[in-house]
Structures are given as structure tokens and as C-alpha cells.
Coordinates of N, CA, C and O in Angstrom, one line a residue:
X1 N 15.0 11.2 -4.6 CA 14.2 11.9 -5.6 C 13.9 13.3 -5.1 O 13.5 13.4 -3.9
X2 N 14.0 14.2 -5.9 CA 13.7 15.6 -5.6 C 12.5 16.0 -6.4 O 12.5 15.9 -7.6
X3 N 11.5 16.6 -5.8 CA 10.3 17.1 -6.5 C 10.2 18.6 -6.3 O 10.2 19.0 -5.2
X4 N 10.1 19.3 -7.4 CA 10.1 20.7 -7.4 C 8.8 21.2 -8.0 O 8.4 20.8 -9.1
X5 N 8.0 22.0 -7.2 CA 6.8 22.6 -7.7 C 7.2 24.0 -8.2 O 7.8 24.8 -7.5
X6 N 6.8 24.4 -9.4 CA 7.1 25.7 -9.9 C 5.9 26.2 -10.7 O 5.3 25.5 -11.5
X7 N 5.6 27.5 -10.4 CA 4.5 28.2 -11.2 C 5.2 28.9 -12.3 O 6.2 29.6 -12.2
X8 N 4.7 28.7 -13.5 CA 5.3 29.3 -14.7 C 4.3 29.5 -15.8 O 3.2 29.0 -15.8
X9 N 4.8 30.3 -16.8 CA 3.9 30.6 -17.9 C 4.4 29.9 -19.2 O 3.8 30.1 -20.3
X10 N 5.3 29.0 -19.1 CA 5.8 28.4 -20.3 C 5.0 27.1 -20.7 O 4.3 26.6 -20.0
X11 N 5.2 26.7 -21.9 CA 4.6 25.5 -22.4 C 5.6 24.4 -22.8 O 5.3 23.5 -23.5
X12 N 6.7 24.5 -22.2 CA 7.8 23.5 -22.5 C 7.4 22.1 -22.1 O 6.8 21.9 -21.0
X13 N 7.7 21.2 -22.9 CA 7.2 19.8 -22.7 C 8.2 19.0 -21.8 O 7.8 18.3 -21.0
X14 N 9.5 19.2 -22.0 CA 10.5 18.5 -21.2 C 11.3 19.4 -20.4 O 11.5 20.6 -20.8
X15 N 11.7 18.9 -19.2 CA 12.6 19.7 -18.3 C 13.9 19.9 -19.0 O 14.5 19.0 -19.6
X16 N 14.4 21.2 -19.0 CA 15.6 21.4 -19.8 C 16.9 20.7 -19.3 O 17.8 20.4 -20.1
X17 N 17.0 20.3 -18.1 CA 18.1 19.6 -17.6 C 18.0 18.1 -17.7 O 18.8 17.4 -18.3
X18 N 16.9 17.5 -17.2 CA 16.7 16.1 -17.2 C 16.1 15.5 -18.5 O 16.2 14.3 -18.8
X19 N 15.5 16.4 -19.3 CA 14.8 16.0 -20.5 C 13.7 15.0 -20.2 O 13.3 14.3 -21.1
X20 N 13.2 15.0 -19.0 CA 12.1 14.2 -18.6 C 10.8 15.0 -18.8 O 10.8 16.2 -18.5
X21 N 9.7 14.3 -19.1 CA 8.5 15.0 -19.2 C 8.1 15.6 -17.9 O 8.4 15.1 -16.8
X22 N 7.4 16.7 -17.9 CA 6.9 17.4 -16.7 C 5.4 17.1 -16.6 O 4.8 16.9 -17.6
X23 N 4.9 17.2 -15.4 CA 3.5 17.0 -15.1 C 2.9 18.4 -14.9 O 3.4 19.1 -14.0
X24 N 1.9 18.7 -15.6 CA 1.3 20.1 -15.5 C -0.1 20.0 -14.9 O -0.9 19.2 -15.4
X25 N -0.4 20.9 -14.0 CA -1.7 21.1 -13.5 C -2.2 22.5 -13.8 O -1.5 23.4 -13.4
X26 N -3.3 22.7 -14.3 CA -3.8 24.0 -14.7 C -4.2 24.8 -13.4 O -4.9 24.2 -12.5
X27 N -3.8 26.0 -13.2 CA -4.2 26.8 -12.1 C -5.2 27.8 -12.7 O -6.2 28.1 -12.0
X28 N -4.9 28.4 -13.8 CA -5.8 29.3 -14.5 C -5.5 29.3 -15.9 O -4.5 28.6 -16.3
X29 N -6.2 30.0 -16.8 CA -5.9 30.0 -18.2 C -4.5 30.5 -18.5 O -3.9 30.1 -19.5
X30 N -3.9 31.3 -17.6 CA -2.6 31.9 -17.9 C -1.4 31.2 -17.2 O -0.3 31.2 -17.7
X31 N -1.7 30.5 -16.1 CA -0.6 29.9 -15.3 C -0.7 28.4 -15.3 O -1.8 27.9 -15.3
X32 N 0.4 27.8 -15.2 CA 0.5 26.3 -15.1 C 1.4 26.0 -13.9 O 2.4 26.7 -13.6
X33 N 1.0 24.9 -13.1 CA 1.9 24.4 -12.1 C 2.7 23.3 -12.8 O 2.1 22.4 -13.4
X34 N 4.0 23.3 -12.6 CA 4.8 22.3 -13.2 C 5.5 21.5 -12.0 O 6.0 22.1 -11.1
X35 N 5.4 20.2 -12.1 CA 6.2 19.4 -11.1 C 7.3 18.8 -11.8 O 7.2 18.0 -12.8
X36 N 8.5 19.2 -11.4 CA 9.7 18.6 -12.0 C 10.1 17.4 -11.1 O 10.3 17.6 -9.9
X37 N 10.3 16.3 -11.7 CA 10.7 15.1 -10.9 C 12.2 14.9 -11.4 O 12.4 14.4 -12.5
X38 N 13.1 15.1 -10.5 CA 14.5 15.0 -10.8 C 15.1 13.9 -9.9 O 15.0 14.1 -8.7
X39 N 15.7 12.9 -10.4 CA 16.3 11.9 -9.6 C 17.7 12.2 -9.5 O 18.5 12.4 -10.4
X40 N 18.2 12.3 -8.2 CA 19.5 12.6 -7.9 C 20.3 11.4 -7.4 O 19.8 10.7 -6.4
X41 N 21.4 11.1 -8.0 CA 22.2 10.0 -7.6 C 23.5 10.4 -7.0 O 24.5 9.6 -7.0
X42 N 23.6 11.6 -6.4 CA 24.9 12.1 -5.9 C 25.6 11.1 -4.9 O 26.7 10.9 -4.9
X43 N 24.8 10.6 -3.9 CA 25.4 9.8 -2.8 C 25.9 8.5 -3.3 O 26.7 7.9 -2.6
X44 N 25.5 8.0 -4.4 CA 26.0 6.7 -4.9 C 26.8 6.8 -6.2 O 26.9 5.9 -6.9
X45 N 27.3 8.0 -6.5 CA 28.1 8.2 -7.7 C 27.4 7.9 -9.0 O 28.1 7.4 -9.9
X46 N 26.2 8.2 -9.1 CA 25.5 7.9 -10.3 C 24.9 6.6 -10.5 O 24.4 6.2 -11.5
X47 N 24.9 5.8 -9.4 CA 24.3 4.4 -9.5 C 23.1 4.3 -8.6 O 22.8 5.3 -7.9
X48 N 22.4 3.2 -8.7 CA 21.3 3.0 -7.8 C 21.3 1.7 -7.2 O 22.1 0.8 -7.6
X49 N 20.5 1.4 -6.2 CA 20.5 0.2 -5.5 C 19.6 -0.8 -6.2 O 18.5 -0.4 -6.6
X50 N 20.0 -2.0 -6.3 CA 19.1 -3.0 -6.9 C 18.3 -3.7 -5.8 O 18.6 -3.8 -4.7
X51 N 17.1 -4.1 -6.2 CA 16.2 -4.7 -5.3 C 16.6 -6.1 -4.7 O 16.2 -6.4 -3.6
X52 N 17.3 -6.8 -5.5 CA 17.7 -8.2 -5.1 C 18.8 -8.1 -4.0 O 20.0 -7.8 -4.3
X53 N 18.4 -8.4 -2.8 CA 19.4 -8.2 -1.7 C 20.5 -9.2 -1.8 O 21.7 -8.8 -1.5
X54 N 20.3 -10.4 -2.2 CA 21.4 -11.4 -2.3 C 22.4 -10.9 -3.4 O 23.6 -11.0 -3.1
X55 N 21.9 -10.3 -4.5 CA 22.8 -9.8 -5.5 C 23.6 -8.6 -5.0 O 24.8 -8.4 -5.3
X56 N 22.9 -7.7 -4.2 CA 23.6 -6.5 -3.7 C 24.8 -7.0 -2.8 O 25.8 -6.4 -2.9
X57 N 24.5 -8.0 -2.0 CA 25.6 -8.5 -1.1 C 26.7 -9.1 -1.9 O 27.9 -8.8 -1.6
X58 N 26.4 -9.9 -2.9 CA 27.4 -10.5 -3.8 C 28.2 -9.4 -4.5 O 29.5 -9.5 -4.6
X59 N 27.5 -8.3 -4.9 CA 28.3 -7.2 -5.6 C 29.2 -6.5 -4.6 O 30.3 -6.2 -4.9
X60 N 28.7 -6.3 -3.4 CA 29.5 -5.7 -2.3 C 30.8 -6.5 -2.0 O 31.9 -6.0 -1.8
X61 N 30.6 -7.8 -1.9 CA 31.8 -8.7 -1.7 C 32.7 -8.6 -2.9 O 34.0 -8.5 -2.6
X62 N 32.2 -8.7 -4.1 CA 33.1 -8.6 -5.3 C 33.9 -7.3 -5.3 O 35.0 -7.3 -5.7
X63 N 33.2 -6.2 -4.9 CA 33.9 -4.9 -5.0 C 34.6 -4.6 -3.7 O 35.2 -3.5 -3.6
X64 N 34.6 -5.5 -2.7 CA 35.2 -5.3 -1.4 C 34.7 -3.9 -0.8 O 35.5 -3.2 -0.3
X65 N 33.4 -3.7 -0.9 CA 32.8 -2.5 -0.4 C 32.6 -2.5 1.1 O 31.7 -3.1 1.7
X66 N 33.6 -2.0 1.8 CA 33.6 -2.0 3.3 C 32.5 -1.3 3.9 O 32.0 -1.6 5.0
X67 N 32.0 -0.2 3.3 CA 30.9 0.5 3.8 C 29.7 -0.4 3.9 O 28.9 -0.3 4.8
X68 N 29.5 -1.3 2.9 CA 28.4 -2.2 2.9 C 28.6 -3.4 3.8 O 27.8 -3.9 4.5
X69 N 29.9 -3.9 3.8 CA 30.2 -5.2 4.5 C 30.5 -5.0 5.9 O 30.3 -6.0 6.7
X70 N 30.9 -3.8 6.4 CA 31.3 -3.6 7.8 C 30.7 -2.3 8.3 O 31.2 -1.2 8.0
X71 N 29.7 -2.5 9.1 CA 29.0 -1.3 9.6 C 29.9 -0.4 10.5 O 29.8 0.8 10.5
X72 N 30.9 -1.1 11.1 CA 31.8 -0.3 11.9 C 32.7 0.7 11.1 O 33.2 1.6 11.7
X73 N 32.7 0.5 9.8 CA 33.5 1.4 9.0 C 32.8 2.8 8.8 O 33.4 3.8 8.5
X74 N 31.5 2.8 9.1 CA 30.8 4.1 9.0 C 30.0 4.5 10.2 O 29.5 5.6 10.3
X75 N 29.9 3.6 11.2 CA 29.1 3.9 12.4 C 29.8 3.2 13.6 O 30.0 2.0 13.6
X76 N 30.0 4.0 14.7 CA 30.5 3.4 15.9 C 29.6 3.4 17.1 O 29.8 2.7 18.1
X77 N 28.5 4.1 17.0 CA 27.5 4.1 18.1 C 27.9 4.9 19.3 O 27.1 5.0 20.2
X78 N 29.0 5.5 19.3 CA 29.5 6.2 20.5 C 28.7 7.3 20.9 O 28.6 7.7 22.1
X79 N 27.9 7.9 20.0 CA 27.1 9.0 20.4 C 25.9 8.6 21.2 O 25.2 9.4 21.9
X80 N 25.6 7.3 21.4 CA 24.5 6.8 22.2 C 25.0 6.4 23.6 O 24.2 6.1 24.5
X81 N 26.3 6.4 23.8 CA 26.9 6.0 25.1 C 26.4 7.0 26.1 O 26.5 8.2 26.0
X82 N 25.9 6.4 27.2 CA 25.4 7.2 28.4 C 24.0 7.8 28.2 O 23.5 8.4 29.0
X83 N 23.4 7.5 27.1 CA 22.0 7.9 26.8 C 21.0 6.9 27.3 O 21.3 5.7 27.3
X84 N 19.8 7.4 27.5 CA 18.6 6.5 27.9 C 17.9 6.3 26.6 O 17.3 7.2 26.0
X85 N 17.9 5.0 26.1 CA 17.3 4.6 24.8 C 16.2 3.7 25.1 O 16.4 2.6 25.6
X86 N 15.0 4.0 24.6 CA 13.8 3.1 24.7 C 13.7 2.4 23.4 O 13.7 3.0 22.4
X87 N 13.6 1.0 23.6 CA 13.4 0.2 22.4 C 12.1 -0.6 22.5 O 11.9 -1.3 23.5
X88 N 11.2 -0.3 21.6 CA 9.9 -1.1 21.6 C 10.2 -2.5 20.9 O 11.0 -2.5 19.9
X89 N 9.6 -3.5 21.4 CA 9.8 -4.8 20.7 C 11.3 -5.3 20.9 O 11.8 -6.0 20.1
X90 N 11.9 -4.9 22.0 CA 13.3 -5.3 22.2 C 13.5 -6.6 22.9 O 14.6 -6.9 23.4
X91 N 12.5 -7.5 22.9 CA 12.6 -8.8 23.6 C 13.1 -9.9 22.7 O 13.4 -11.0 23.3
X92 N 13.0 -9.7 21.4 CA 13.5 -10.8 20.6 C 13.8 -10.3 19.2 O 13.6 -9.1 18.9
X93 N 14.4 -11.1 18.4 CA 14.8 -10.8 17.0 C 15.7 -9.5 16.9 O 16.6 -9.3 17.6
X94 N 15.3 -8.7 15.9 CA 16.1 -7.5 15.6 C 16.1 -6.6 16.8 O 17.1 -6.0 17.2
X95 N 15.0 -6.5 17.5 CA 14.9 -5.6 18.7 C 15.9 -6.0 19.8 O 16.6 -5.2 20.4
X96 N 16.0 -7.3 20.0 CA 17.0 -7.8 21.0 C 18.4 -7.6 20.6 O 19.2 -7.2 21.4
X97 N 18.7 -7.7 19.3 CA 20.0 -7.4 18.8 C 20.3 -5.9 19.0 O 21.5 -5.6 19.3
X98 N 19.4 -5.1 18.8 CA 19.6 -3.6 19.0 C 19.9 -3.4 20.5 O 20.8 -2.6 20.8
X99 N 19.1 -4.0 21.4 CA 19.3 -3.8 22.8 C 20.7 -4.3 23.2 O 21.4 -3.6 24.0
X100 N 21.2 -5.4 22.7 CA 22.5 -5.9 23.0 C 23.6 -5.0 22.5 O 24.5 -4.7 23.3
X101 N 23.4 -4.4 21.4 CA 24.4 -3.4 20.9 C 24.4 -2.1 21.7 O 25.4 -1.6 22.0
X102 N 23.2 -1.7 22.1 CA 23.1 -0.5 23.0 C 23.8 -0.7 24.3 O 24.6 0.1 24.8
X103 N 23.6 -1.9 24.9 CA 24.3 -2.2 26.2 C 25.8 -2.3 26.0 O 26.6 -1.8 26.8
X104 N 26.2 -2.8 24.8 CA 27.7 -3.0 24.5 C 28.3 -1.6 24.4 O 29.5 -1.4 24.8
X105 N 27.6 -0.6 23.9 CA 28.2 0.7 23.7 C 28.0 1.6 24.9 O 28.4 2.8 24.9
X106 N 27.4 1.1 25.9 CA 27.2 1.9 27.2 C 26.0 2.7 27.3 O 25.9 3.6 28.2
X107 N 25.0 2.4 26.5 CA 23.7 3.1 26.7 C 22.8 2.4 27.7 O 23.0 1.2 28.0
X108 N 21.9 3.1 28.3 CA 20.9 2.5 29.2 C 19.7 2.1 28.3 O 19.0 3.0 27.8
X109 N 19.6 0.8 28.1 CA 18.5 0.3 27.3 C 17.2 0.1 28.1 O 17.3 -0.6 29.1
X110 N 16.1 0.7 27.7 CA 14.8 0.5 28.3 C 14.0 -0.2 27.3 O 13.8 0.3 26.2
X111 N 13.4 -1.3 27.7 CA 12.7 -2.1 26.7 C 11.2 -2.2 27.0 O 10.8 -2.5 28.2
X112 N 10.4 -1.9 26.0 CA 8.9 -2.0 26.1 C 8.5 -3.1 25.2 O 8.8 -3.1 24.0
X113 N 7.8 -4.2 25.8 CA 7.5 -5.3 25.0 C 6.3 -6.1 25.5 O 5.8 -5.7 26.6
X114 N 5.8 -7.0 24.8 CA 4.7 -7.8 25.2 C 5.1 -8.8 26.3 O 4.4 -8.9 27.3
X115 N 6.2 -9.4 26.1 CA 6.6 -10.4 27.2 C 8.2 -10.4 27.3 O 8.9 -10.2 26.3
X116 N 8.7 -10.6 28.5 CA 10.1 -10.5 28.7 C 10.7 -11.9 28.7 O 9.9 -12.9 28.7
X117 N 12.0 -12.0 28.8 CA 12.7 -13.2 28.9 C 13.8 -13.1 30.0 O 14.1 -11.9 30.3
X118 N 14.3 -14.2 30.5 CA 15.3 -14.1 31.5 C 16.6 -13.5 30.9 O 17.2 -12.7 31.5
X119 N 16.9 -13.8 29.6 CA 18.0 -13.2 28.9 C 17.9 -11.7 28.9 O 18.9 -11.0 29.2
X120 N 16.7 -11.2 28.6 CA 16.5 -9.7 28.5 C 16.7 -9.1 29.9 O 17.4 -8.1 30.0
X121 N 16.1 -9.7 30.9 CA 16.2 -9.1 32.2 C 17.6 -9.1 32.7 O 18.1 -8.2 33.4
X122 N 18.4 -10.2 32.4 CA 19.8 -10.2 32.8 C 20.6 -9.2 32.0 O 21.6 -8.6 32.6
X123 N 20.2 -8.9 30.8 CA 21.0 -8.0 29.9 C 20.8 -6.5 30.4 O 21.8 -5.8 30.5
X124 N 19.5 -6.1 30.6 CA 19.3 -4.7 30.9 C 18.8 -4.4 32.3 O 18.7 -3.3 32.8
X125 N 18.6 -5.5 33.1 CA 18.1 -5.3 34.4 C 16.5 -5.4 34.4 O 15.9 -4.8 33.6
X126 N 16.0 -6.0 35.4 CA 14.5 -6.2 35.4 C 13.8 -4.9 35.5 O 12.6 -4.8 35.1
X127 N 14.4 -3.9 36.1 CA 13.7 -2.6 36.2 C 13.6 -1.8 34.9 O 12.9 -0.8 34.8
X128 N 14.4 -2.2 33.9 CA 14.4 -1.6 32.6 C 13.6 -2.3 31.6 O 13.6 -2.0 30.4
X129 N 12.8 -3.3 32.0 CA 11.9 -4.0 31.1 C 10.5 -3.7 31.5 O 10.1 -3.9 32.6
X130 N 9.7 -3.2 30.6 CA 8.3 -2.9 30.8 C 7.5 -3.9 29.8 O 7.3 -3.6 28.7
X131 N 7.1 -5.0 30.4 CA 6.5 -6.0 29.6 C 4.9 -5.9 29.7 O 4.4 -5.1 30.5
X132 N 4.2 -6.7 28.9 CA 2.8 -6.6 28.9 C 2.2 -5.5 28.2 O 1.1 -5.1 28.3
X133 N 3.0 -4.9 27.3 CA 2.6 -3.7 26.5 C 2.4 -4.1 25.1 O 3.3 -4.6 24.4
X134 N 1.2 -3.9 24.6 CA 0.9 -4.2 23.2 C 0.8 -2.8 22.5 O 0.0 -2.0 22.8
X135 N 1.7 -2.6 21.5 CA 1.8 -1.3 20.8 C 0.5 -0.9 20.1 O 0.4 0.3 19.7
X136 N -0.4 -1.8 19.9 CA -1.6 -1.5 19.2 C -2.7 -1.0 20.2 O -3.8 -0.7 19.8
X137 N -2.4 -1.1 21.5 CA -3.3 -0.7 22.5 C -2.9 0.7 23.1 O -1.9 0.8 23.8
X138 N -3.6 1.7 22.7 CA -3.2 3.1 23.1 C -3.1 3.3 24.6 O -2.2 3.9 25.1
X139 N -4.0 2.7 25.3 CA -4.1 2.8 26.8 C -2.8 2.2 27.4 O -2.2 2.8 28.3
X140 N -2.4 1.0 26.9 CA -1.3 0.3 27.4 C 0.0 1.1 27.1 O 0.9 1.2 28.0
X141 N 0.1 1.7 25.9 CA 1.3 2.5 25.6 C 1.4 3.7 26.4 O 2.4 4.1 26.9
X142 N 0.2 4.4 26.7 CA 0.2 5.6 27.5 C 0.6 5.3 28.9 O 1.5 6.0 29.5
X143 N 0.1 4.2 29.5 CA 0.5 3.8 30.8 C 2.0 3.5 30.9 O 2.7 3.8 31.9
X144 N 2.5 2.7 29.9 CA 3.9 2.4 29.9 C 4.8 3.6 29.8 O 5.8 3.7 30.5
X145 N 4.4 4.6 29.0 CA 5.2 5.8 28.9 C 5.2 6.6 30.2 O 6.3 7.1 30.6
X146 N 4.1 6.6 30.9 CA 4.1 7.3 32.2 C 5.0 6.6 33.2 O 5.7 7.2 34.0
X147 N 4.9 5.2 33.2 CA 5.8 4.5 34.1 C 7.2 4.7 33.8 O 8.0 4.9 34.7
X148 N 7.6 4.7 32.5 CA 9.0 4.9 32.2 C 9.5 6.3 32.6 O 10.6 6.4 33.2
X149 N 8.7 7.3 32.4 CA 9.0 8.7 32.8 C 9.1 8.8 34.3 O 10.1 9.3 34.9
X150 N 8.2 8.2 35.1 CA 8.2 8.2 36.5 C 9.4 7.5 37.1 O 9.9 7.9 38.1
X151 N 9.8 6.4 36.5 CA 10.8 5.6 37.0 C 12.2 6.1 36.7 O 13.2 5.8 37.5
X152 N 12.4 6.9 35.7 CA 13.8 7.3 35.4 C 14.0 8.7 34.7 O 15.1 9.1 34.4
X153 N 12.9 9.3 34.4 CA 13.0 10.6 33.7 C 12.9 10.5 32.2 O 12.4 9.6 31.6
X154 N 13.5 11.5 31.6 CA 13.4 11.7 30.2 C 14.2 10.6 29.4 O 15.1 10.0 29.9
X155 N 13.7 10.4 28.2 CA 14.3 9.4 27.3 C 15.0 10.2 26.2 O 14.5 11.2 25.7
X156 N 16.3 9.8 25.9 CA 17.0 10.5 24.9 C 16.7 10.1 23.5 O 16.7 10.9 22.6
X157 N 16.5 8.8 23.3 CA 16.2 8.3 22.0 C 15.2 7.2 22.1 O 15.2 6.4 23.0
X158 N 14.3 7.1 21.1 CA 13.3 6.0 21.0 C 13.6 5.3 19.7 O 13.7 5.9 18.6
X159 N 13.7 4.0 19.8 CA 13.8 3.1 18.6 C 12.5 2.3 18.6 O 12.3 1.4 19.4
X160 N 11.7 2.7 17.7 CA 10.4 2.0 17.6 C 10.5 0.8 16.7 O 10.3 0.9 15.4
X161 N 10.8 -0.3 17.3 CA 11.0 -1.6 16.5 C 9.8 -2.5 16.5 O 9.6 -3.3 15.6
X162 N 8.9 -2.3 17.5 CA 7.7 -3.2 17.6 C 6.7 -2.8 16.5 O 6.6 -1.7 16.0
X163 N 6.0 -3.8 16.0 CA 5.0 -3.5 15.0 C 3.9 -4.5 15.1 O 3.9 -5.4 15.9
X164 N 2.9 -4.2 14.3 CA 1.8 -5.1 14.2 C 1.2 -5.0 12.8 O 1.5 -4.1 12.1
X165 N 0.4 -6.0 12.5 CA -0.2 -6.0 11.2 C -1.6 -5.5 11.3 O -2.4 -6.1 12.0
X166 N -1.9 -4.4 10.6 CA -3.2 -3.8 10.7 C -4.1 -4.5 9.7 O -4.0 -4.3 8.5
X167 N -5.0 -5.4 10.2 CA -5.9 -6.2 9.3 C -6.7 -5.6 8.2 O -6.6 -6.1 7.1
X168 N -7.4 -4.5 8.5 CA -8.2 -3.9 7.4 C -7.5 -3.5 6.2 O -8.1 -3.3 5.2
X169 N -6.2 -3.3 6.3 CA -5.4 -2.8 5.1 C -4.8 -4.0 4.3 O -4.1 -3.8 3.4
X170 N -5.1 -5.2 4.8 CA -4.5 -6.4 4.1 C -5.0 -6.5 2.7 O -6.2 -6.3 2.4
X171 N -4.1 -6.6 1.7 CA -4.5 -6.8 0.3 C -3.8 -8.0 -0.2 O -2.6 -8.1 -0.1
X172 N -4.5 -8.8 -0.9 CA -3.9 -10.0 -1.6 C -3.7 -9.6 -3.0 O -4.6 -9.1 -3.7
X173 N -2.4 -9.8 -3.5 CA -2.1 -9.4 -4.9 C -2.0 -10.7 -5.7 O -1.4 -11.6 -5.3

């Protein structure tokens, strides 16, 4: 989506290209701010993605969409080879899968997590695992960052995979 702010003197109701209504905010009696909301579908040839993931996958299989079905057709990861990559939450699930891929392509994976596993230590080496770090604890994160920097220097890439659920924002619908 592309949003364009434009100051103008016209009273046109619809955008001349998209024929979509514009939203106007008064600046003064003479000028109006117009926000044009233009949806651009260039990258997908005029189509859009559907929300149903199962149906998207079925469509990709039916169309033999290799870009969707085979990540290697569009990404090889070679640009991360030889880089120091820090992965938060790299001890299990998606984070561990990311760490495995980084090791496979020749990156030095550094993992910051709450708790380590034998598999993780064997994969990246015990000195590249910084466990006992809760990403919701600012002090713990600051200490871990200092340790990582002191132990090996600069980090080339950070993949922030760890997360937490912030309770006060919980909303039941």
C-alpha cells in the first residue's frame, strides 16, 4: 500500500487514477490535505495473497509455483556465510531451525536463549550459547550483549526470534 500526502486546493472527490475516495483534513479555509491511498499489486502481477494459508499452499501446488514451494529457488543464504549471526530464541522451534540453517551455510551462529540443550551446544559450540537470558528483562539483555561483544566482537546480523506475551495488552475478542 502506498500512502501519499498532498496539499492541494481542489475539491475533487475521487482520486483520478484509482477512482477511490480520498480522505481530506482541513488545514485552513483555503487548503486541504489529501491522503491518497493507492494499492499497488506490481510484485504479484495484479493479484493479492489470501489469508487462508492452507488454500495458498494448495494454489501454489496446483500452479507449480516454485517460488512458493521451494525457498532455494529464490534464496540461497550464501551472503551469510562467514558472518557472525546472533539468534535470540534459537534453542527450540523456529529459532533452532534458523540456527541449523545458519550452521549449514557456514555462518557462526550465536544463540541467546532462556535455556540451552545438548543438541544446541553440539550444533554451535558451548561458547556460542548464552543461556539464562529472558528478552523481557532489560538488564539480562544488556549483560548478554556485553558478554557477546567481549567474547567475539561485532555481530554482523541479528535475528530476533525470541518473543514474549505482554500481558497488559491482552484483549479477548
